[in-house]
């Protein structure tokens, strides 16, 4: 499969090169030249197969031509195994009654759904780089969640060094310890004396120094990388099959930040999975749900909420949907994105919005409504959910078009990852799963550096093995 940029001016690449490239050189995002299809017979053939087997079948057409099949099957099998995902179904379904199901995506090493893609992405990076005799230096900034998932994905991999910047004293203790207790020679935690924005600015500045970028072979594992979207299509398929597809169609509700997760659902739908609707759940940072209401995408200030992984102003993956919505017209997408960058606003034509609203619904929940959903779910079903999951489930309840339709709400984090919000809503403090039970006793490894580009750059240069 070949990949093209949403802006139309970057070279056409295969899967392995898209993986290593991330953002396209014209500023666009890579998308497959065409989508593979999943038809009824294919869905029936998935029934009773393991998650890893389904994952290979769903992803292979997108990978073919750039990685040997045996190696790919081995990496997928290694990823979706009991050593990595601590549930035999990998992404299990939990029945909440009233035709509503939770799809639990948090059984990976860092207890959030990002593991589902990143655990495979780390293996893919290592495989492609080793077979080319190359190395990369991964640099990223985190306000909490992404950093630990990236570190777990890259740890102990010979072809990668990973440097994650977090704001000193400004991430939760669970989140910090999930990063700093990883004992691996290629993992470097840097606490920056500053805010998350300072960390992000430092990372941008390091990437912007082209000499440094080439010397260190800097790369990122952020969610604009197509290789992070593709593995997320698999759990939509596995859930649909488990609930009776192709005979049964369903609706998915997704707590949304960067639009990566719900985009994967839309891709599965375009491939042929019987998805009636996709529900976008927003917290107070509701740029997407406002857009669905008005047809205008408009930037606003970021507000901190109890679902911090969705405290995002611009959903970068939205560009991929925009590309499909406008018949893959790269020139038009470029104009819209340039308008958005220049003015903080973008208007989508009414007929396109009508098309979008046939599939997408959106609802916004503030922190008080999120706490209510956590409390009522606990009272009604005895299931504890985290605040992100509650945004999705609350949106699912608000947007149900048909009371008999099957609704699947994506559970994106384990409740123990956000124990304070869960305890405040229910009076119950969720316990960490056994593999993390001793998290607070493990030694931490990190350095604290000033908010200074030259200091951070020389630390990276000193510790990276790619030079
Ligand atoms: C990253 C994240 C989200 C948002 O997912 P997107 O793909 O960015 O929309 C939701 N919940 C949790 C727990 C996350 O870590």
GROMACS .gro file of C-alpha atoms and ligand atoms in nm:
model
  482
    1UNK     CA    1   0.000   0.000   0.000
    2UNK     CA    2   0.119   0.349  -0.081
    3UNK     CA    3   0.044   0.661   0.120
    4UNK     CA    4  -0.028   1.017   0.007
    5UNK     CA    5  -0.027   1.343   0.199
    6UNK     CA    6  -0.349   1.533   0.274
    7UNK     CA    7  -0.175   1.841   0.129
    8UNK     CA    8  -0.076   1.660  -0.192
    9UNK     CA    9   0.280   1.787  -0.224
   10UNK     CA   10   0.488   1.532  -0.030
   11UNK     CA   11   0.644   1.220  -0.183
   12UNK     CA   12   0.430   0.905  -0.201
   13UNK     CA   13   0.567   0.658   0.057
   14UNK     CA   14   0.513   0.300   0.168
   15UNK     CA   15   0.404   0.200   0.521
   16UNK     CA   16   0.755   0.164   0.668
   17UNK     CA   17   0.864   0.505   0.539
   18UNK     CA   18   0.543   0.667   0.662
   19UNK     CA   19   0.615   0.512   1.004
   20UNK     CA   20   0.961   0.672   1.020
   21UNK     CA   21   0.854   1.003   0.864
   22UNK     CA   22   0.553   1.097   1.080
   23UNK     CA   23   0.440   1.439   0.960
   24UNK     CA   24   0.459   1.477   0.581
   25UNK     CA   25   0.710   1.731   0.444
   26UNK     CA   26   0.434   1.952   0.305
   27UNK     CA   27   0.286   1.983   0.654
   28UNK     CA   28   0.008   1.732   0.580
   29UNK     CA   29  -0.074   1.391   0.723
   30UNK     CA   30  -0.019   1.065   0.540
   31UNK     CA   31  -0.325   0.857   0.448
   32UNK     CA   32  -0.345   0.530   0.253
   33UNK     CA   33  -0.397   0.573  -0.121
   34UNK     CA   34  -0.715   0.366  -0.088
   35UNK     CA   35  -0.886   0.175   0.192
   36UNK     CA   36  -0.890  -0.203   0.212
   37UNK     CA   37  -1.240  -0.346   0.250
   38UNK     CA   38  -1.386  -0.566   0.522
   39UNK     CA   39  -1.696  -0.737   0.386
   40UNK     CA   40  -1.953  -0.968   0.547
   41UNK     CA   41  -1.768  -1.295   0.473
   42UNK     CA   42  -1.446  -1.148   0.617
   43UNK     CA   43  -1.630  -1.044   0.936
   44UNK     CA   44  -1.786  -1.391   0.968
   45UNK     CA   45  -1.442  -1.547   0.928
   46UNK     CA   46  -1.314  -1.339   1.224
   47UNK     CA   47  -1.561  -1.494   1.468
   48UNK     CA   48  -1.378  -1.712   1.723
   49UNK     CA   49  -1.031  -1.593   1.614
   50UNK     CA   50  -0.786  -1.436   1.861
   51UNK     CA   51  -0.740  -1.061   1.879
   52UNK     CA   52  -0.391  -1.094   1.729
   53UNK     CA   53  -0.521  -1.299   1.435
   54UNK     CA   54  -0.792  -1.045   1.357
   55UNK     CA   55  -0.534  -0.765   1.395
   56UNK     CA   56  -0.311  -0.922   1.129
   57UNK     CA   57  -0.599  -0.962   0.882
   58UNK     CA   58  -0.731  -0.607   0.932
   59UNK     CA   59  -0.389  -0.437   0.912
   60UNK     CA   60  -0.202  -0.648   0.657
   61UNK     CA   61  -0.332  -0.481   0.337
   62UNK     CA   62  -0.202  -0.146   0.472
   63UNK     CA   63   0.143  -0.286   0.552
   64UNK     CA   64   0.196  -0.521   0.258
   65UNK     CA   65   0.493  -0.438   0.038
   66UNK     CA   66   0.705  -0.279   0.309
   67UNK     CA   67   0.743  -0.545   0.583
   68UNK     CA   68   0.761  -0.923   0.537
   69UNK     CA   69   0.444  -1.099   0.646
   70UNK     CA   70   0.618  -1.344   0.883
   71UNK     CA   71   0.787  -1.060   1.069
   72UNK     CA   72   0.461  -0.866   1.089
   73UNK     CA   73   0.266  -1.166   1.220
   74UNK     CA   74   0.535  -1.219   1.485
   75UNK     CA   75   0.527  -0.854   1.599
   76UNK     CA   76   0.149  -0.847   1.618
   77UNK     CA   77   0.146  -1.177   1.809
   78UNK     CA   78   0.410  -1.047   2.047
   79UNK     CA   79   0.215  -0.722   2.107
   80UNK     CA   80  -0.131  -0.863   2.170
   81UNK     CA   81  -0.010  -1.132   2.410
   82UNK     CA   82  -0.070  -1.194   2.783
   83UNK     CA   83   0.276  -1.054   2.865
   84UNK     CA   84   0.167  -0.710   2.737
   85UNK     CA   85  -0.215  -0.697   2.765
   86UNK     CA   86  -0.338  -0.844   3.088
   87UNK     CA   87  -0.673  -0.967   2.965
   88UNK     CA   88  -0.721  -1.277   2.749
   89UNK     CA   89  -0.949  -1.083   2.509
   90UNK     CA   90  -0.694  -0.794   2.492
   91UNK     CA   91  -0.977  -0.537   2.453
   92UNK     CA   92  -1.272  -0.697   2.636
   93UNK     CA   93  -1.639  -0.590   2.632
   94UNK     CA   94  -1.832  -0.534   2.955
   95UNK     CA   95  -2.213  -0.540   2.951
   96UNK     CA   96  -2.364  -0.235   3.124
   97UNK     CA   97  -2.725  -0.330   3.041
   98UNK     CA   98  -2.971  -0.134   2.821
   99UNK     CA   99  -2.785  -0.241   2.504
  100UNK     CA  100  -2.478  -0.048   2.622
  101UNK     CA  101  -2.130  -0.197   2.638
  102UNK     CA  102  -1.793  -0.075   2.756
  103UNK     CA  103  -1.497  -0.162   2.536
  104UNK     CA  104  -1.202  -0.171   2.777
  105UNK     CA  105  -0.885  -0.050   2.606
  106UNK     CA  106  -0.677  -0.009   2.921
  107UNK     CA  107  -0.527  -0.353   2.989
  108UNK     CA  108  -0.184  -0.258   2.853
  109UNK     CA  109   0.127  -0.160   3.053
  110UNK     CA  110   0.035   0.205   3.123
  111UNK     CA  111  -0.340   0.155   3.174
  112UNK     CA  112  -0.457   0.376   2.886
  113UNK     CA  113  -0.573   0.305   2.531
  114UNK     CA  114  -0.260   0.455   2.376
  115UNK     CA  115  -0.079   0.130   2.461
  116UNK     CA  116  -0.291  -0.058   2.206
  117UNK     CA  117  -0.123   0.126   1.918
  118UNK     CA  118   0.208   0.229   2.074
  119UNK     CA  119   0.307  -0.120   2.186
  120UNK     CA  120   0.296  -0.226   1.821
  121UNK     CA  121   0.452   0.098   1.695
  122UNK     CA  122   0.759   0.050   1.921
  123UNK     CA  123   0.813  -0.297   1.777
  124UNK     CA  124   0.761  -0.173   1.421
  125UNK     CA  125   1.016   0.108   1.468
  126UNK     CA  126   1.273  -0.132   1.610
  127UNK     CA  127   1.219  -0.385   1.331
  128UNK     CA  128   1.235  -0.137   1.041
  129UNK     CA  129   1.536   0.048   1.184
  130UNK     CA  130   1.732  -0.267   1.270
  131UNK     CA  131   1.678  -0.416   0.927
  132UNK     CA  132   1.812  -0.092   0.775
  133UNK     CA  133   2.097  -0.067   1.027
  134UNK     CA  134   1.967   0.270   1.147
  135UNK     CA  135   1.884   0.434   1.479
  136UNK     CA  136   1.650   0.711   1.587
  137UNK     CA  137   1.618   0.945   1.882
  138UNK     CA  138   1.261   0.994   2.000
  139UNK     CA  139   1.194   1.325   2.173
  140UNK     CA  140   0.857   1.422   2.315
  141UNK     CA  141   0.680   1.638   2.572
  142UNK     CA  142   0.405   1.510   2.796
  143UNK     CA  143   0.154   1.649   3.041
  144UNK     CA  144   0.119   1.297   3.180
  145UNK     CA  145  -0.033   1.016   2.976
  146UNK     CA  146   0.140   1.002   2.640
  147UNK     CA  147   0.488   1.005   2.791
  148UNK     CA  148   0.448   0.682   2.983
  149UNK     CA  149   0.290   0.503   2.687
  150UNK     CA  150   0.576   0.617   2.461
  151UNK     CA  151   0.837   0.513   2.717
  152UNK     CA  152   0.685   0.167   2.761
  153UNK     CA  153   0.671   0.130   2.382
  154UNK     CA  154   1.038   0.224   2.330
  155UNK     CA  155   1.208   0.079   2.638
  156UNK     CA  156   1.487  -0.174   2.582
  157UNK     CA  157   1.473  -0.131   2.202
  158UNK     CA  158   1.824  -0.118   2.057
  159UNK     CA  159   1.745   0.107   1.762
  160UNK     CA  160   1.578   0.378   1.972
  161UNK     CA  161   1.663   0.624   2.246
  162UNK     CA  162   1.374   0.805   2.406
  163UNK     CA  163   1.378   1.144   2.584
  164UNK     CA  164   1.054   1.259   2.744
  165UNK     CA  165   1.018   1.608   2.888
  166UNK     CA  166   0.760   1.672   3.159
  167UNK     CA  167   0.696   1.984   3.368
  168UNK     CA  168   0.868   1.933   3.706
  169UNK     CA  169   0.614   1.898   3.988
  170UNK     CA  170   0.318   1.940   3.754
  171UNK     CA  171   0.223   1.585   3.664
  172UNK     CA  172   0.040   1.351   3.900
  173UNK     CA  173   0.250   1.116   4.110
  174UNK     CA  174   0.109   0.804   3.937
  175UNK     CA  175   0.187   0.954   3.598
  176UNK     CA  176   0.539   1.062   3.697
  177UNK     CA  177   0.621   0.726   3.851
  178UNK     CA  178   0.491   0.538   3.546
  179UNK     CA  179   0.763   0.720   3.351
  180UNK     CA  180   1.049   0.749   3.597
  181UNK     CA  181   1.044   0.394   3.738
  182UNK     CA  182   1.114   0.238   3.398
  183UNK     CA  183   1.463   0.098   3.438
  184UNK     CA  184   1.600   0.084   3.086
  185UNK     CA  185   1.926   0.229   2.952
  186UNK     CA  186   1.759   0.392   2.650
  187UNK     CA  187   1.492   0.579   2.853
  188UNK     CA  188   1.562   0.935   2.971
  189UNK     CA  189   1.314   1.134   3.177
  190UNK     CA  190   1.374   1.506   3.188
  191UNK     CA  191   1.182   1.717   3.438
  192UNK     CA  192   1.182   2.074   3.309
  193UNK     CA  193   1.164   2.367   3.548
  194UNK     CA  194   0.860   2.511   3.373
  195UNK     CA  195   0.512   2.433   3.243
  196UNK     CA  196   0.386   2.180   2.989
  197UNK     CA  197   0.386   2.458   2.727
  198UNK     CA  198   0.754   2.522   2.802
  199UNK     CA  199   0.823   2.151   2.746
  200UNK     CA  200   0.636   2.158   2.417
  201UNK     CA  201   0.819   2.472   2.306
  202UNK     CA  202   1.153   2.310   2.387
  203UNK     CA  203   1.066   2.003   2.180
  204UNK     CA  204   0.952   2.222   1.891
  205UNK     CA  205   1.276   2.422   1.914
  206UNK     CA  206   1.487   2.102   1.910
  207UNK     CA  207   1.303   1.983   1.598
  208UNK     CA  208   1.334   2.331   1.448
  209UNK     CA  209   1.714   2.323   1.475
  210UNK     CA  210   1.763   2.128   1.153
  211UNK     CA  211   2.133   2.062   1.211
  212UNK     CA  212   2.056   1.909   1.551
  213UNK     CA  213   1.755   1.725   1.413
  214UNK     CA  214   1.959   1.555   1.140
  215UNK     CA  215   2.261   1.489   1.362
  216UNK     CA  216   2.049   1.311   1.625
  217UNK     CA  217   1.797   1.169   1.374
  218UNK     CA  218   1.512   1.306   1.583
  219UNK     CA  219   1.169   1.151   1.547
  220UNK     CA  220   0.836   1.160   1.728
  221UNK     CA  221   0.574   0.901   1.812
  222UNK     CA  222   0.282   1.144   1.830
  223UNK     CA  223  -0.065   1.063   1.717
  224UNK     CA  224  -0.037   1.221   1.372
  225UNK     CA  225   0.169   0.915   1.275
  226UNK     CA  226  -0.048   0.685   1.061
  227UNK     CA  227   0.106   0.384   1.234
  228UNK     CA  228  -0.072   0.493   1.551
  229UNK     CA  229  -0.412   0.513   1.381
  230UNK     CA  230  -0.407   0.179   1.201
  231UNK     CA  231  -0.386  -0.051   1.510
  232UNK     CA  232  -0.685   0.134   1.658
  233UNK     CA  233  -0.915   0.023   1.376
  234UNK     CA  234  -0.874  -0.335   1.499
  235UNK     CA  235  -1.071  -0.305   1.823
  236UNK     CA  236  -1.368  -0.155   1.643
  237UNK     CA  237  -1.369  -0.467   1.426
  238UNK     CA  238  -1.316  -0.712   1.712
  239UNK     CA  239  -1.593  -0.551   1.920
  240UNK     CA  240  -1.835  -0.545   1.627
  241UNK     CA  241  -1.770  -0.913   1.552
  242UNK     CA  242  -1.816  -1.009   1.917
  243UNK     CA  243  -2.152  -0.826   1.921
  244UNK     CA  244  -2.284  -0.990   1.604
  245UNK     CA  245  -2.151  -0.803   1.298
  246UNK     CA  246  -2.214  -0.822   1.006
  247UNK     CA  247  -2.577  -0.911   1.100
  248UNK     CA  248  -2.576  -0.652   1.379
  249UNK     CA  249  -2.478  -0.289   1.328
  250UNK     CA  250  -2.359  -0.065   1.609
  251UNK     CA  251  -2.275   0.282   1.734
  252UNK     CA  252  -1.948   0.373   1.906
  253UNK     CA  253  -1.899   0.659   2.152
  254UNK     CA  254  -1.546   0.793   2.186
  255UNK     CA  255  -1.396   1.041   2.435
  256UNK     CA  256  -1.202   1.262   2.198
  257UNK     CA  257  -0.893   1.484   2.216
  258UNK     CA  258  -0.667   1.468   1.913
  259UNK     CA  259  -0.934   1.285   1.709
  260UNK     CA  260  -0.708   0.981   1.655
  261UNK     CA  261  -0.929   0.725   1.822
  262UNK     CA  262  -1.263   0.823   1.665
  263UNK     CA  263  -1.092   0.867   1.327
  264UNK     CA  264  -0.988   0.501   1.345
  265UNK     CA  265  -1.357   0.417   1.396
  266UNK     CA  266  -1.450   0.618   1.089
  267UNK     CA  267  -1.185   0.439   0.886
  268UNK     CA  268  -1.324   0.103   0.998
  269UNK     CA  269  -1.669   0.227   0.891
  270UNK     CA  270  -1.542   0.336   0.549
  271UNK     CA  271  -1.378  -0.006   0.512
  272UNK     CA  272  -1.721  -0.165   0.550
  273UNK     CA  273  -1.774  -0.229   0.921
  274UNK     CA  274  -2.148  -0.182   0.996
  275UNK     CA  275  -2.121   0.133   1.212
  276UNK     CA  276  -2.440   0.343   1.223
  277UNK     CA  277  -2.302   0.640   1.413
  278UNK     CA  278  -1.991   0.767   1.584
  279UNK     CA  279  -2.042   0.979   1.895
  280UNK     CA  280  -1.771   1.234   1.977
  281UNK     CA  281  -1.749   1.309   2.350
  282UNK     CA  282  -1.581   1.635   2.458
  283UNK     CA  283  -1.498   1.777   2.797
  284UNK     CA  284  -1.507   2.155   2.847
  285UNK     CA  285  -1.254   2.182   2.564
  286UNK     CA  286  -1.527   2.133   2.309
  287UNK     CA  287  -1.388   2.259   1.977
  288UNK     CA  288  -1.512   1.944   1.800
  289UNK     CA  289  -1.864   1.931   1.939
  290UNK     CA  290  -1.905   2.304   1.872
  291UNK     CA  291  -1.789   2.238   1.518
  292UNK     CA  292  -2.049   1.962   1.470
  293UNK     CA  293  -2.316   2.208   1.589
  294UNK     CA  294  -2.210   2.509   1.386
  295UNK     CA  295  -1.988   2.400   1.095
  296UNK     CA  296  -1.721   2.638   1.220
  297UNK     CA  297  -1.397   2.512   1.374
  298UNK     CA  298  -1.277   2.783   1.610
  299UNK     CA  299  -0.984   2.779   1.850
  300UNK     CA  300  -1.039   2.866   2.213
  301UNK     CA  301  -0.840   2.873   2.534
  302UNK     CA  302  -0.755   2.535   2.693
  303UNK     CA  303  -0.926   2.470   3.028
  304UNK     CA  304  -0.791   2.212   3.273
  305UNK     CA  305  -1.046   1.937   3.349
  306UNK     CA  306  -1.064   1.603   3.529
  307UNK     CA  307  -0.997   1.435   3.190
  308UNK     CA  308  -0.657   1.594   3.117
  309UNK     CA  309  -0.570   1.377   2.816
  310UNK     CA  310  -0.848   1.556   2.630
  311UNK     CA  311  -0.745   1.908   2.730
  312UNK     CA  312  -0.651   1.990   2.373
  313UNK     CA  313  -0.721   2.291   2.160
  314UNK     CA  314  -0.658   2.165   1.808
  315UNK     CA  315  -0.737   1.807   1.707
  316UNK     CA  316  -0.457   1.742   1.459
  317UNK     CA  317  -0.604   1.421   1.317
  318UNK     CA  318  -0.915   1.603   1.207
  319UNK     CA  319  -0.730   1.693   0.887
  320UNK     CA  320  -0.760   1.332   0.773
  321UNK     CA  321  -1.139   1.346   0.803
  322UNK     CA  322  -1.147   1.681   0.625
  323UNK     CA  323  -0.956   1.521   0.337
  324UNK     CA  324  -1.214   1.241   0.298
  325UNK     CA  325  -1.506   1.479   0.343
  326UNK     CA  326  -1.384   1.692   0.053
  327UNK     CA  327  -1.334   1.406  -0.189
  328UNK     CA  328  -0.957   1.391  -0.124
  329UNK     CA  329  -0.908   1.739  -0.268
  330UNK     CA  330  -0.562   1.822  -0.127
  331UNK     CA  331  -0.562   2.180  -0.259
  332UNK     CA  332  -0.890   2.253  -0.080
  333UNK     CA  333  -0.765   2.094   0.244
  334UNK     CA  334  -0.449   2.304   0.222
  335UNK     CA  335  -0.658   2.621   0.185
  336UNK     CA  336  -0.879   2.530   0.481
  337UNK     CA  337  -0.584   2.443   0.705
  338UNK     CA  338  -0.399   2.761   0.609
  339UNK     CA  339  -0.709   2.965   0.683
  340UNK     CA  340  -0.732   2.792   1.021
  341UNK     CA  341  -0.370   2.861   1.103
  342UNK     CA  342  -0.391   3.225   1.003
  343UNK     CA  343  -0.726   3.313   1.163
  344UNK     CA  344  -0.795   3.040   1.423
  345UNK     CA  345  -1.113   2.960   1.228
  346UNK     CA  346  -1.229   2.732   0.951
  347UNK     CA  347  -1.573   2.707   0.793
  348UNK     CA  348  -1.698   2.388   0.630
  349UNK     CA  349  -1.974   2.411   0.370
  350UNK     CA  350  -2.327   2.319   0.481
  351UNK     CA  351  -2.366   2.023   0.243
  352UNK     CA  352  -2.043   1.871   0.375
  353UNK     CA  353  -2.163   1.926   0.730
  354UNK     CA  354  -2.490   1.748   0.648
  355UNK     CA  355  -2.291   1.451   0.523
  356UNK     CA  356  -2.079   1.455   0.837
  357UNK     CA  357  -2.381   1.477   1.069
  358UNK     CA  358  -2.536   1.168   0.912
  359UNK     CA  359  -2.255   0.974   1.083
  360UNK     CA  360  -2.119   1.189   1.366
  361UNK     CA  361  -2.295   1.309   1.679
  362UNK     CA  362  -2.129   1.515   1.951
  363UNK     CA  363  -2.191   1.596   2.315
  364UNK     CA  364  -1.996   1.794   2.573
  365UNK     CA  365  -1.976   1.720   2.946
  366UNK     CA  366  -1.834   1.949   3.211
  367UNK     CA  367  -1.657   1.812   3.519
  368UNK     CA  368  -1.975   1.801   3.729
  369UNK     CA  369  -2.158   1.600   3.461
  370UNK     CA  370  -1.858   1.368   3.434
  371UNK     CA  371  -1.867   1.307   3.811
  372UNK     CA  372  -2.239   1.231   3.783
  373UNK     CA  373  -2.182   0.972   3.509
  374UNK     CA  374  -1.906   0.807   3.717
  375UNK     CA  375  -2.138   0.797   4.022
  376UNK     CA  376  -2.448   0.671   3.841
  377UNK     CA  377  -2.253   0.403   3.652
  378UNK     CA  378  -2.108   0.281   3.982
  379UNK     CA  379  -2.451   0.277   4.151
  380UNK     CA  380  -2.631   0.110   3.862
  381UNK     CA  381  -2.372  -0.147   3.749
  382UNK     CA  382  -2.095  -0.169   4.010
  383UNK     CA  383  -1.838  -0.072   3.745
  384UNK     CA  384  -1.585   0.204   3.819
  385UNK     CA  385  -1.496   0.420   3.520
  386UNK     CA  386  -1.235   0.692   3.479
  387UNK     CA  387  -1.327   1.053   3.384
  388UNK     CA  388  -1.230   1.013   3.014
  389UNK     CA  389  -1.446   0.703   2.982
  390UNK     CA  390  -1.726   0.893   3.156
  391UNK     CA  391  -1.713   1.166   2.892
  392UNK     CA  392  -1.769   0.901   2.623
  393UNK     CA  393  -2.039   0.717   2.813
  394UNK     CA  394  -2.221   1.040   2.901
  395UNK     CA  395  -2.208   1.145   2.535
  396UNK     CA  396  -2.339   0.799   2.436
  397UNK     CA  397  -2.639   0.846   2.666
  398UNK     CA  398  -2.704   1.198   2.538
  399UNK     CA  399  -2.680   1.104   2.169
  400UNK     CA  400  -2.861   0.772   2.152
  401UNK     CA  401  -3.078   0.794   1.838
  402UNK     CA  402  -3.252   0.458   1.880
  403UNK     CA  403  -3.315   0.294   2.221
  404UNK     CA  404  -3.268  -0.057   2.077
  405UNK     CA  405  -2.942   0.012   1.893
  406UNK     CA  406  -2.625  -0.146   2.026
  407UNK     CA  407  -2.404   0.125   2.181
  408UNK     CA  408  -2.036   0.066   2.257
  409UNK     CA  409  -1.860   0.326   2.475
  410UNK     CA  410  -1.480   0.316   2.457
  411UNK     CA  411  -1.313   0.294   2.801
  412UNK     CA  412  -0.983   0.471   2.739
  413UNK     CA  413  -0.819   0.465   3.083
  414UNK     CA  414  -0.822   0.242   3.390
  415UNK     CA  415  -1.001   0.412   3.683
  416UNK     CA  416  -0.688   0.374   3.901
  417UNK     CA  417  -0.507   0.613   3.670
  418UNK     CA  418  -0.732   0.895   3.793
  419UNK     CA  419  -0.810   0.780   4.148
  420UNK     CA  420  -0.891   1.123   4.294
  421UNK     CA  421  -1.172   1.203   4.049
  422UNK     CA  422  -1.315   0.851   4.081
  423UNK     CA  423  -1.303   0.859   4.460
  424UNK     CA  424  -1.461   1.206   4.472
  425UNK     CA  425  -1.754   1.082   4.262
  426UNK     CA  426  -1.811   0.740   4.425
  427UNK     CA  427  -1.635   0.733   4.761
  428UNK     CA  428  -1.437   0.434   4.634
  429UNK     CA  429  -1.064   0.458   4.564
  430UNK     CA  430  -0.979   0.228   4.272
  431UNK     CA  431  -0.673   0.006   4.328
  432UNK     CA  432  -0.387  -0.023   4.083
  433UNK     CA  433  -0.371  -0.362   3.907
  434UNK     CA  434  -0.120  -0.606   4.055
  435UNK     CA  435   0.158  -0.542   3.800
  436UNK     CA  436   0.171  -0.181   3.923
  437UNK     CA  437   0.086  -0.242   4.288
  438UNK     CA  438   0.445  -0.164   4.399
  439UNK     CA  439   0.471   0.151   4.180
  440UNK     CA  440   0.518   0.370   4.485
  441UNK     CA  441   0.810   0.160   4.612
  442UNK     CA  442   1.012   0.153   4.292
  443UNK     CA  443   1.319   0.377   4.252
  444UNK     CA  444   1.278   0.674   4.019
  445UNK     CA  445   1.524   0.790   3.751
  446UNK     CA  446   1.510   1.140   3.609
  447UNK     CA  447   1.713   1.457   3.571
  448UNK     CA  448   1.583   1.805   3.634
  449UNK     CA  449   1.696   2.066   3.382
  450UNK     CA  450   1.627   2.438   3.345
  451UNK     CA  451   1.392   2.561   3.073
  452UNK     CA  452   1.683   2.620   2.835
  453UNK     CA  453   1.720   2.480   2.486
  454UNK     CA  454   2.101   2.460   2.483
  455UNK     CA  455   2.110   2.268   2.812
  456UNK     CA  456   1.846   2.019   2.698
  457UNK     CA  457   2.014   1.979   2.358
  458UNK     CA  458   2.350   1.895   2.511
  459UNK     CA  459   2.188   1.646   2.749
  460UNK     CA  460   2.024   1.469   2.454
  461UNK     CA  461   2.348   1.473   2.252
  462UNK     CA  462   2.545   1.329   2.543
  463UNK     CA  463   2.303   1.042   2.606
  464UNK     CA  464   2.174   0.945   2.261
  465UNK     CA  465   2.344   0.652   2.093
  466UNK     CA  466   2.248   0.752   1.740
  467UNK     CA  467   2.541   0.996   1.702
  468LIG     C1  468  -0.527   1.034   2.452
  468LIG     C2  469  -0.649   1.001   2.530
  468LIG     C3  470  -0.779   1.034   2.484
  468LIG     C4  471  -0.803   1.110   2.354
  468LIG     O1  472  -0.780   1.032   2.240
  468LIG     P1  473  -0.759   1.099   2.096
  468LIG     O2  474  -0.718   0.990   2.007
  468LIG     O3  475  -0.649   1.202   2.116
  468LIG     O4  476  -0.888   1.162   2.058
  468LIG     C5  477  -0.889   0.993   2.558
  468LIG     N1  478  -0.872   0.928   2.676
  468LIG     C6  479  -0.751   0.896   2.725
  468LIG     C7  480  -0.741   0.826   2.855
  468LIG     C8  481  -0.635   0.932   2.655
  468LIG     O5  482  -0.513   0.900   2.705
   0.00000   0.00000   0.00000
